[in-house]
PDB file of C-alpha atoms and ligand atoms in Angstrom:
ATOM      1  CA  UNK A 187      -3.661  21.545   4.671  1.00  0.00           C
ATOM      2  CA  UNK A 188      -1.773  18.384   3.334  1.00  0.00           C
ATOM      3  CA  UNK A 189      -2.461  15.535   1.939  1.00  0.00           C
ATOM      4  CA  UNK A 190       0.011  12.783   3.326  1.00  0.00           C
ATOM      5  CA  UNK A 191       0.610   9.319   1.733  1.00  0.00           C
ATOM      6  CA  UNK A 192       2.622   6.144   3.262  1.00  0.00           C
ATOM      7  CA  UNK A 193       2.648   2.198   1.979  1.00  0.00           C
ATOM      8  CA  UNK A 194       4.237  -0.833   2.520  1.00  0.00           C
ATOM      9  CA  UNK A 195       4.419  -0.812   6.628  1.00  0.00           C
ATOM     10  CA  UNK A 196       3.881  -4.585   7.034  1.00  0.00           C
ATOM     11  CA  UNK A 197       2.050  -4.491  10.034  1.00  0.00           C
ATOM     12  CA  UNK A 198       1.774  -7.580  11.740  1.00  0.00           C
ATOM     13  CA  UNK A 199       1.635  -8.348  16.045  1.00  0.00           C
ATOM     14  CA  UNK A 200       5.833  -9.308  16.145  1.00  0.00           C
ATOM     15  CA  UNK A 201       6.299  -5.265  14.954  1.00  0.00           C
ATOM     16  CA  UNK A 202       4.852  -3.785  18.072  1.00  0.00           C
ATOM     17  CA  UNK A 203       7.353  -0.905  17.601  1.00  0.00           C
ATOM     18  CA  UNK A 204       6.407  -0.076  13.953  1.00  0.00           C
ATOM     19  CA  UNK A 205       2.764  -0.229  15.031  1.00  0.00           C
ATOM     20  CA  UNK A 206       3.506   2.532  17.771  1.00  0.00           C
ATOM     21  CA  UNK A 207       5.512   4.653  15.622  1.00  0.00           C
ATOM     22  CA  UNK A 208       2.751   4.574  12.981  1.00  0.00           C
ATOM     23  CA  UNK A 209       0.858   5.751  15.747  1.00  0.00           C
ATOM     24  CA  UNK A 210       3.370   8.427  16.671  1.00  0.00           C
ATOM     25  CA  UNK A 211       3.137   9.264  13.055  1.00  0.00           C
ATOM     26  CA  UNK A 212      -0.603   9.870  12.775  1.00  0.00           C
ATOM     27  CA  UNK A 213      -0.533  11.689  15.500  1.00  0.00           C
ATOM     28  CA  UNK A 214       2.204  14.153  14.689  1.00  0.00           C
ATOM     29  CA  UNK A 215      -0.151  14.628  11.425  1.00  0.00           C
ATOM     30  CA  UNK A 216      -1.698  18.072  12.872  1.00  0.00           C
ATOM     31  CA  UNK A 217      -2.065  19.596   9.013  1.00  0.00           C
ATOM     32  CA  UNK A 218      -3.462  16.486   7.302  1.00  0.00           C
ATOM     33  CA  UNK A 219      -6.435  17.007   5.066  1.00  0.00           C
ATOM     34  CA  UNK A 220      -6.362  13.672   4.060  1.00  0.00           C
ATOM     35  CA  UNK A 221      -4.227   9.996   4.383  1.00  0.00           C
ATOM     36  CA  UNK A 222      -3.702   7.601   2.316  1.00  0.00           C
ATOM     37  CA  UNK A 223      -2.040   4.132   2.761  1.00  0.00           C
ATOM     38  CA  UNK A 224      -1.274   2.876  -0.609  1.00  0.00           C
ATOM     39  CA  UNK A 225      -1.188  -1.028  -0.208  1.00  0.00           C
ATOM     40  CA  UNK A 226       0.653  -3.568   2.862  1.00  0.00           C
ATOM     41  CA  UNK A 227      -0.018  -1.797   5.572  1.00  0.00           C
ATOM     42  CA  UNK A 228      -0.585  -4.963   6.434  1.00  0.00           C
ATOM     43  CA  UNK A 229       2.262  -7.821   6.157  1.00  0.00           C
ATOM     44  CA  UNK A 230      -0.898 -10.400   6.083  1.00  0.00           C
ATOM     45  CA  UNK A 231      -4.884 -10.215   5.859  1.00  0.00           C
ATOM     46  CA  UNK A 232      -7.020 -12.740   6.377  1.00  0.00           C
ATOM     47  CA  UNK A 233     -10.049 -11.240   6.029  1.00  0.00           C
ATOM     48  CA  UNK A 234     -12.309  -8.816   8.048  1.00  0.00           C
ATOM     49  CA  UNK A 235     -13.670 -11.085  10.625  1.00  0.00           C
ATOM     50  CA  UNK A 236      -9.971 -11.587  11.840  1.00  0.00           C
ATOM     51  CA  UNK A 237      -9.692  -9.764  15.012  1.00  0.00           C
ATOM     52  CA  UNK A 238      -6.678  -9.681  17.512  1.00  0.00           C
ATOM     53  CA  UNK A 239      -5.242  -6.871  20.284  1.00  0.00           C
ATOM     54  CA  UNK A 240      -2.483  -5.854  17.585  1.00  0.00           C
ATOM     55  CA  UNK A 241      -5.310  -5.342  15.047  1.00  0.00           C
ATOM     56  CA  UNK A 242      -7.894  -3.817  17.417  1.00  0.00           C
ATOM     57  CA  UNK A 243      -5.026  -1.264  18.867  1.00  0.00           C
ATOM     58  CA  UNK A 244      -3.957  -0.460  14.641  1.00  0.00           C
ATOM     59  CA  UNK A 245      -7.881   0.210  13.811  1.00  0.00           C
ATOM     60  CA  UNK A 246      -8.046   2.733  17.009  1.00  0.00           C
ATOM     61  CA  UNK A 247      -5.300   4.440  15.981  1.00  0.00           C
ATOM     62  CA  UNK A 248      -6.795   5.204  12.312  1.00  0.00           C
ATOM     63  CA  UNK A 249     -10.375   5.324  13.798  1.00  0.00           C
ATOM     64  CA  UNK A 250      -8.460   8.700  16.193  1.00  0.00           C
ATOM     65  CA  UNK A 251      -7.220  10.035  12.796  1.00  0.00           C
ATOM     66  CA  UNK A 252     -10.579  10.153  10.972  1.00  0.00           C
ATOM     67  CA  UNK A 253     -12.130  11.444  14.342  1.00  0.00           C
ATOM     68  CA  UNK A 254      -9.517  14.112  13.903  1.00  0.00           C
ATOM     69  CA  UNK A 255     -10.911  14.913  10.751  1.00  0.00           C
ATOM     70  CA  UNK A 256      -8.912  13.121   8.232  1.00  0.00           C
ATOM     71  CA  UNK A 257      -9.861  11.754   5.463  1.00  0.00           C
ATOM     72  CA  UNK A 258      -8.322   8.122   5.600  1.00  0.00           C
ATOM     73  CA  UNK A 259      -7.816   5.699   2.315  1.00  0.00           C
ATOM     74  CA  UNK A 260      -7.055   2.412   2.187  1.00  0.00           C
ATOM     75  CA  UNK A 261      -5.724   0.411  -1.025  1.00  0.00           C
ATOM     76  CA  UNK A 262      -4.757  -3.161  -1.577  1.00  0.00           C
ATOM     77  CA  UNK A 263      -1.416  -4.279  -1.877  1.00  0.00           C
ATOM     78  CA  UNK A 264      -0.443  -7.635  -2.554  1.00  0.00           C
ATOM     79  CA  UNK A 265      -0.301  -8.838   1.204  1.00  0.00           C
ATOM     80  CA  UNK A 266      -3.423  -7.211   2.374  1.00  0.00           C
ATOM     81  CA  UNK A 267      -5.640  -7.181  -0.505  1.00  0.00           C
ATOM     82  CA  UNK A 268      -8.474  -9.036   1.485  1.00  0.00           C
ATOM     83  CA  UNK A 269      -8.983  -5.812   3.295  1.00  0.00           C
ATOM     84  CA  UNK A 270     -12.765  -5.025   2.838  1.00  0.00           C
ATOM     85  CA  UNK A 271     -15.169  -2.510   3.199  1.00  0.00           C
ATOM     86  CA  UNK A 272     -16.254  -4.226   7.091  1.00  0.00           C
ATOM     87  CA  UNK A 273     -12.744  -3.087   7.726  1.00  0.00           C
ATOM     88  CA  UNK A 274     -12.826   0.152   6.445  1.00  0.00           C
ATOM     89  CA  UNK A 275     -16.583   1.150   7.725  1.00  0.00           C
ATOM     90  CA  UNK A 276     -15.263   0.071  11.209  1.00  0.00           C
ATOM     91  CA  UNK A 277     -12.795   2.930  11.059  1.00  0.00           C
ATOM     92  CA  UNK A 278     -14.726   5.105   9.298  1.00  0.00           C
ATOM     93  CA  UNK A 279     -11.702   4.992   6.371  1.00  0.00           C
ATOM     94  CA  UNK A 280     -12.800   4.158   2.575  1.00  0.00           C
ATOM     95  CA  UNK A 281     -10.749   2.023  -0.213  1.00  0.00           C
ATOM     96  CA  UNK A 282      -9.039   3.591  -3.045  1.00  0.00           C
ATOM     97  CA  UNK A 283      -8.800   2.365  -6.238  1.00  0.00           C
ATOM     98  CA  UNK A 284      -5.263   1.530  -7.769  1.00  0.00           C
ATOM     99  CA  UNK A 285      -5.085   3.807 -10.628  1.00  0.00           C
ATOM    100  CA  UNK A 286      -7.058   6.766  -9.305  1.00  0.00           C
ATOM    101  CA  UNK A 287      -6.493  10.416  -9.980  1.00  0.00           C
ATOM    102  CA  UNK A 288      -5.539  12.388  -7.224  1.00  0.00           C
ATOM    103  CA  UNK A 289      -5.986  16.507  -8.072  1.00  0.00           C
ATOM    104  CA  UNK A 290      -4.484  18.453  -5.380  1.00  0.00           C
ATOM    105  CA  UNK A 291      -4.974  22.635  -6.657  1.00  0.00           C
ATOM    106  CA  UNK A 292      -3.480  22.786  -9.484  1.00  0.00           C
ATOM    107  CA  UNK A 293      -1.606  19.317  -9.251  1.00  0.00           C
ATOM    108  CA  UNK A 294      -2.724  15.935  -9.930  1.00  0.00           C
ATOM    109  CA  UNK A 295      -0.956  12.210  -9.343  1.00  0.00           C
ATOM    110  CA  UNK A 296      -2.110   8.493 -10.475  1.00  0.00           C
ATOM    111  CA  UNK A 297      -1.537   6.359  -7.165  1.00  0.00           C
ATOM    112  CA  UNK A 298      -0.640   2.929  -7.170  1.00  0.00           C
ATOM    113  CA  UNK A 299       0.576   0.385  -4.736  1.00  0.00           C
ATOM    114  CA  UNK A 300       2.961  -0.801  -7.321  1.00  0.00           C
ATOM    115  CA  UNK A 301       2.982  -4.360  -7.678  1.00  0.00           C
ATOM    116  CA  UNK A 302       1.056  -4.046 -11.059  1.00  0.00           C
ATOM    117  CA  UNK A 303       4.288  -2.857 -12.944  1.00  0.00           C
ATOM    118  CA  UNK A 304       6.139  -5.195 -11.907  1.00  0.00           C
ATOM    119  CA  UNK A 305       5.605  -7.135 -15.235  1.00  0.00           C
ATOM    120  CA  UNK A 306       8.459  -8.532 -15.616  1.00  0.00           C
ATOM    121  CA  UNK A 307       8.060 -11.478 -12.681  1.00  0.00           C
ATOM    122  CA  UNK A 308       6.017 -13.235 -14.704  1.00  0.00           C
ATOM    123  CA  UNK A 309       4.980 -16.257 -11.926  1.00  0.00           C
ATOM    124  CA  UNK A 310       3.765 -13.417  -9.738  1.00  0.00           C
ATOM    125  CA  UNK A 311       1.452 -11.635 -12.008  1.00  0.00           C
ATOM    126  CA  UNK A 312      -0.057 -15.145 -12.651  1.00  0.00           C
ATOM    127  CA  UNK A 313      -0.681 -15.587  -8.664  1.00  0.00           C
ATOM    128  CA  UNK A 314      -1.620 -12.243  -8.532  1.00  0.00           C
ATOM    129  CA  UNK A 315      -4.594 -13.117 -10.991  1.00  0.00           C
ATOM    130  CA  UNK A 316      -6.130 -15.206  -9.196  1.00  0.00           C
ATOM    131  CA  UNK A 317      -5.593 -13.688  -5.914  1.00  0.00           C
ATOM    132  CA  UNK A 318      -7.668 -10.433  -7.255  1.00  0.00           C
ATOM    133  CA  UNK A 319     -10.032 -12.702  -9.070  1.00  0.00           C
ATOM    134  CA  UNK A 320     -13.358 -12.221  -7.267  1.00  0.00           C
ATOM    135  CA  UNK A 321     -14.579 -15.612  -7.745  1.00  0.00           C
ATOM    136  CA  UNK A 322     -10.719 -16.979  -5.696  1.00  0.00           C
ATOM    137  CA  UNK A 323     -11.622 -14.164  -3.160  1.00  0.00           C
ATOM    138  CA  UNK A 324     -14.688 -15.856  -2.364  1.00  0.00           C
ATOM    139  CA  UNK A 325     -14.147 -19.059  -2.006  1.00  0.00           C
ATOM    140  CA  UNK A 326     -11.201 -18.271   0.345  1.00  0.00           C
ATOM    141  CA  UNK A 327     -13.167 -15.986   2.563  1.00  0.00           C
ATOM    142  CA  UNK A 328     -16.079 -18.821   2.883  1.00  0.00           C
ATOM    143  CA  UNK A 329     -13.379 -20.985   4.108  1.00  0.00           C
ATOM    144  CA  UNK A 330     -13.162 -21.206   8.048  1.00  0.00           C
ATOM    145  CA  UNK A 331     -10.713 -18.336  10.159  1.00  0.00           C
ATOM    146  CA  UNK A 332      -8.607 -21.249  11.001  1.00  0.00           C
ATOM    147  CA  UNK A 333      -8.443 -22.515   7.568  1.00  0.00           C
ATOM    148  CA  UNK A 334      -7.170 -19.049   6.164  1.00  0.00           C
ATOM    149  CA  UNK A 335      -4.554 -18.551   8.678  1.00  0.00           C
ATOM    150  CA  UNK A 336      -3.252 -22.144   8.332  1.00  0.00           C
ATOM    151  CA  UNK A 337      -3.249 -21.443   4.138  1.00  0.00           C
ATOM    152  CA  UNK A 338      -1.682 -18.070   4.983  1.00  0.00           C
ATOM    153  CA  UNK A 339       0.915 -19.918   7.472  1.00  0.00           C
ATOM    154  CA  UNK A 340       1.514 -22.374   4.024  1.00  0.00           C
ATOM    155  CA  UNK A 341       2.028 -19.198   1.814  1.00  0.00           C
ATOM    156  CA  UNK A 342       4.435 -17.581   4.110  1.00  0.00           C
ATOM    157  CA  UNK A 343       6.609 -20.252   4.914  1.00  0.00           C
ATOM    158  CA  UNK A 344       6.966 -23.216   2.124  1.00  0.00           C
ATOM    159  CA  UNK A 345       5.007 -22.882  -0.739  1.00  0.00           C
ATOM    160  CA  UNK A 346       5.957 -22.001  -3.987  1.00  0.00           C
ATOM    161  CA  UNK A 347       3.104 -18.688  -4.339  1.00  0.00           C
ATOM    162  CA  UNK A 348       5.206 -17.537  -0.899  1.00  0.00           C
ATOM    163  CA  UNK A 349       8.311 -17.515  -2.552  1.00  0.00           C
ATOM    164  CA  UNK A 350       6.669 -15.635  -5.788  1.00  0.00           C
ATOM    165  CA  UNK A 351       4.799 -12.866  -3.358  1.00  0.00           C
ATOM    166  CA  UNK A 352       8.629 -12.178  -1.714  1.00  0.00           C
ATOM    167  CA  UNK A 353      10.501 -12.077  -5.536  1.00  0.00           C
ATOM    168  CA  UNK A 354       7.415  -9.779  -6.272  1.00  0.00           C
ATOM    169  CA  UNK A 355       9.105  -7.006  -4.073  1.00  0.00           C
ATOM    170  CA  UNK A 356      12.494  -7.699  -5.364  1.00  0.00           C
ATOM    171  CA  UNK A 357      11.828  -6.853  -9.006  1.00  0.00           C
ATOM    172  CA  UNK A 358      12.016  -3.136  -9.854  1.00  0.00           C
ATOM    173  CA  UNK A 359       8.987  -1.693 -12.149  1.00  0.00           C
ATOM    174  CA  UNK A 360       8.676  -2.250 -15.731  1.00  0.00           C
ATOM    175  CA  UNK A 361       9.416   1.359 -17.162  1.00  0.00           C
ATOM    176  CA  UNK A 362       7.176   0.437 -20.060  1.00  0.00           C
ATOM    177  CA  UNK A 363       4.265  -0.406 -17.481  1.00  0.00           C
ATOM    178  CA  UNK A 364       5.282   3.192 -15.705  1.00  0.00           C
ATOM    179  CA  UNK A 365       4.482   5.150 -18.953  1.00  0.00           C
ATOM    180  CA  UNK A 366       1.526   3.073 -19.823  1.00  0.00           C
ATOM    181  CA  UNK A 367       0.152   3.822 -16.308  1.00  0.00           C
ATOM    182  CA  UNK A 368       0.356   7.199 -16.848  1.00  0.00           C
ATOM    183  CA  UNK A 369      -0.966   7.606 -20.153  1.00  0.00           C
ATOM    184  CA  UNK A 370      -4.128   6.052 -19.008  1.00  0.00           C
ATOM    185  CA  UNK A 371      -4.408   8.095 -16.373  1.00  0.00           C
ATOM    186  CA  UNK A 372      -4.016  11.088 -18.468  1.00  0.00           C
ATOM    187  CA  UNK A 373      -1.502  12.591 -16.131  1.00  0.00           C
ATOM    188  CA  UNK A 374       2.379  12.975 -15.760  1.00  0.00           C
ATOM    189  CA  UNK A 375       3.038  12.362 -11.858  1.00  0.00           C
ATOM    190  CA  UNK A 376       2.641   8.791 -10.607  1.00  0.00           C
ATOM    191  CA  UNK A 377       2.562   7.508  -6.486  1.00  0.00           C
ATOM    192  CA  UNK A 378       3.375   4.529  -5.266  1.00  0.00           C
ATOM    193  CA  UNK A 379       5.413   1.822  -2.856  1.00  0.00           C
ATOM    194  CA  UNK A 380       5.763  -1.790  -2.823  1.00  0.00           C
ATOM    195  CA  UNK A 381       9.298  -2.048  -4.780  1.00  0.00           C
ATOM    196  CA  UNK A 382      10.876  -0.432  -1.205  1.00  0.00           C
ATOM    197  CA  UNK A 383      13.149   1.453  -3.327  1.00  0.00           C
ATOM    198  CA  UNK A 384      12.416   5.023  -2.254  1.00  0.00           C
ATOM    199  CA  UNK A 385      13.142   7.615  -4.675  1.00  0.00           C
ATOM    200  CA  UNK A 386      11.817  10.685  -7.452  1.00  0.00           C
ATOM    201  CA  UNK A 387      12.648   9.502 -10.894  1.00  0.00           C
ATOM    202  CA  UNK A 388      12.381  12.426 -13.600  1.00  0.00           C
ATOM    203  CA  UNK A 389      12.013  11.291 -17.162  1.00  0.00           C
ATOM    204  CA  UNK A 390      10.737  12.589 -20.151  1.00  0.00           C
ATOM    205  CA  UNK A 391       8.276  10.695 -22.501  1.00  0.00           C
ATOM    206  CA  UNK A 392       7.451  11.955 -26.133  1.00  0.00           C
ATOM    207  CA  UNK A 393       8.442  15.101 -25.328  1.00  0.00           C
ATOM    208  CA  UNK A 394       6.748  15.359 -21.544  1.00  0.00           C
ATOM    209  CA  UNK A 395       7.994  15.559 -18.386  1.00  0.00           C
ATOM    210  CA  UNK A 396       7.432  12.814 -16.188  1.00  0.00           C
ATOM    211  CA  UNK A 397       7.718  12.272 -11.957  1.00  0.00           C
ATOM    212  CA  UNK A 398       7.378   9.019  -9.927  1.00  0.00           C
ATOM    213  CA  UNK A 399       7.735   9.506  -6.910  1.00  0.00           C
ATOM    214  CA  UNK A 400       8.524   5.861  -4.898  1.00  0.00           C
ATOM    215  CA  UNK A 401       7.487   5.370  -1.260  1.00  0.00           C
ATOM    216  CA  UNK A 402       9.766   3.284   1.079  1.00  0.00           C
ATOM    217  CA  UNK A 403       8.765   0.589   3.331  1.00  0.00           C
ATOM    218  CA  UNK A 404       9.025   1.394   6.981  1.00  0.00           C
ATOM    219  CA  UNK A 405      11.196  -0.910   9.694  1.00  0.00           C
ATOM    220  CA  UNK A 406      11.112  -0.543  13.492  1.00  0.00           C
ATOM    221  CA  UNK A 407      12.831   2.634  13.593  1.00  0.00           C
ATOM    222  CA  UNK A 408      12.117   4.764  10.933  1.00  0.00           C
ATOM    223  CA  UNK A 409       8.929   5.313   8.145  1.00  0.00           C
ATOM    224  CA  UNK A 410       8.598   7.093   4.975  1.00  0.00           C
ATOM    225  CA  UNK A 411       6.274   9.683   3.712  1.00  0.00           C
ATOM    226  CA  UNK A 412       5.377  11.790   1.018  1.00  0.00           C
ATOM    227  CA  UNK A 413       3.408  15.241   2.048  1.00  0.00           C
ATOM    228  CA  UNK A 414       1.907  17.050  -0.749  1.00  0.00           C
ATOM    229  CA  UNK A 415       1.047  20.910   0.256  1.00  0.00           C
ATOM    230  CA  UNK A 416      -1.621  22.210  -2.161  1.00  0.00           C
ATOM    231  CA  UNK A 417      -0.649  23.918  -5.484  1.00  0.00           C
ATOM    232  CA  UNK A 418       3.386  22.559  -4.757  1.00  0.00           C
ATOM    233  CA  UNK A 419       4.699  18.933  -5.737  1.00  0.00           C
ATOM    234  CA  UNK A 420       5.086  16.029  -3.420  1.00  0.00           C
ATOM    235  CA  UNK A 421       7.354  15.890  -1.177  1.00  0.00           C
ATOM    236  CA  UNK A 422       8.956  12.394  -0.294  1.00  0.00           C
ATOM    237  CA  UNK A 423      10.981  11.889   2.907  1.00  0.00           C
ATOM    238  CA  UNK A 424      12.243   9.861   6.004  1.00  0.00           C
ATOM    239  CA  UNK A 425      11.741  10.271   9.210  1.00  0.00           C
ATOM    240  CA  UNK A 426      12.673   8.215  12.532  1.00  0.00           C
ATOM    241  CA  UNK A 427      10.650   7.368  15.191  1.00  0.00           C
TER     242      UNK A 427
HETATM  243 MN1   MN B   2       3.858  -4.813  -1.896  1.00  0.00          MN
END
């Protein structure tokens, strides 16, 4: 059994190919002890209530998968980070933490969705802040459906915090932030996406060998996964669907 992770498909009702290859994807996973989507699976989300075919046809597809028997984890990313638990007890799926452990045998991993270490886009961490402040999440999810999609429709196309949510995936992660990451976590392998630069990185800090593994972002064609086999390292890789 395998534990798979994926991040950063931007879901959204205009990717109707994505959305089936995602559900080619899940169910090609015929090993999968668990899945994890680490953060914009969604390109946009307005909050639970927000219902639409696109949305109902992505939630059956991960309802099949946990129905299968796999374990399915959800984590915020900095589109979709309104996803809540109404979401995820619909599907049967639960949230994960950014910055959890994950111990596979004798293997472990700190998963992220990314955007955290991206410290040097200064304007963006500042949005960011109040977009994961409670008190901001609140107030925008008392506000009416159409309210939210017109401020979301704002965001995306004009406004300034639009602009700082796209630079926020051109900047690259702070190595710094990387090493502090891990340190906390008290491990030496870290997970993650949102950057959409896909690649290992091997390092060594204070004398200890270090692994971050990056996920990619997925496009019409083609998705990108990592597969972690018990007792083995991760295993990162493309695949077209
Ligand atoms: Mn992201």
């Amino acid at each position: 059994m395998a534990l798979y992770f994926i991040s950063d498909l931007h879901l959204e009702h205009q990717r109707p190919a994505m959305a089936a290859g995602f559900k080619a994807f899940v169910d090609g996973l015929t090993d999968a002890e668990a899945l994890y989507i680490l953060g914009d699976f969604f390109e946009v989300w307005m909050g639970d209530d927000y219902n639409d075919p696109f949305v109902d046809g992505v939630k059956a597809t991960l309802r099949d998968a946990v129905e299968r028997g796999i374990a399915v984890y959800l984590m915020h990313g900095n589109r979709d980070f309104l996803l809540g638990e109404a979401f995820c007890a619909d599907i049967g799926a639960n949230m994960v933490a950014e910055g959890s452990v994950i111990h596979h045998g004798d293997e472990s991993a700190v998963i992220l969705h990314g955007d955290s270490l991206c410290t040097q886009d200064v304007e963006y961490m500042k949005i960011r802040q109040m977009f994961r402040s409670p008190q901001w999440q609140a107030d925008f999810l008392g506000k009416s459906l159409e309210e939210r999609i017109a401020f979301a429709r704002h965001v995306r196309s004009e406004s300034q915090s639009g602009q700082q949510m796209k630079s926020a995936e051109i900047m690259d992660v702070t190595p710094i932030e990387v090493d502090k990451a891990l340190d906390e976590a008290g491990v030496t392998r870290m997970i993650h996406g949102h950057t959409h630069r896909p690649d290992v990185h091997h390092w060594q800090h204070q004398g200890e060998a270090r692994e971050r593994i990056v996920l990619g972002d997925w496009d019409d064609t083609q998705g990108w996964m990592i597969r972690w086999e018990k007792d083995s390292a991760p295993q990162l890789s493309k695949f077209s669907f």
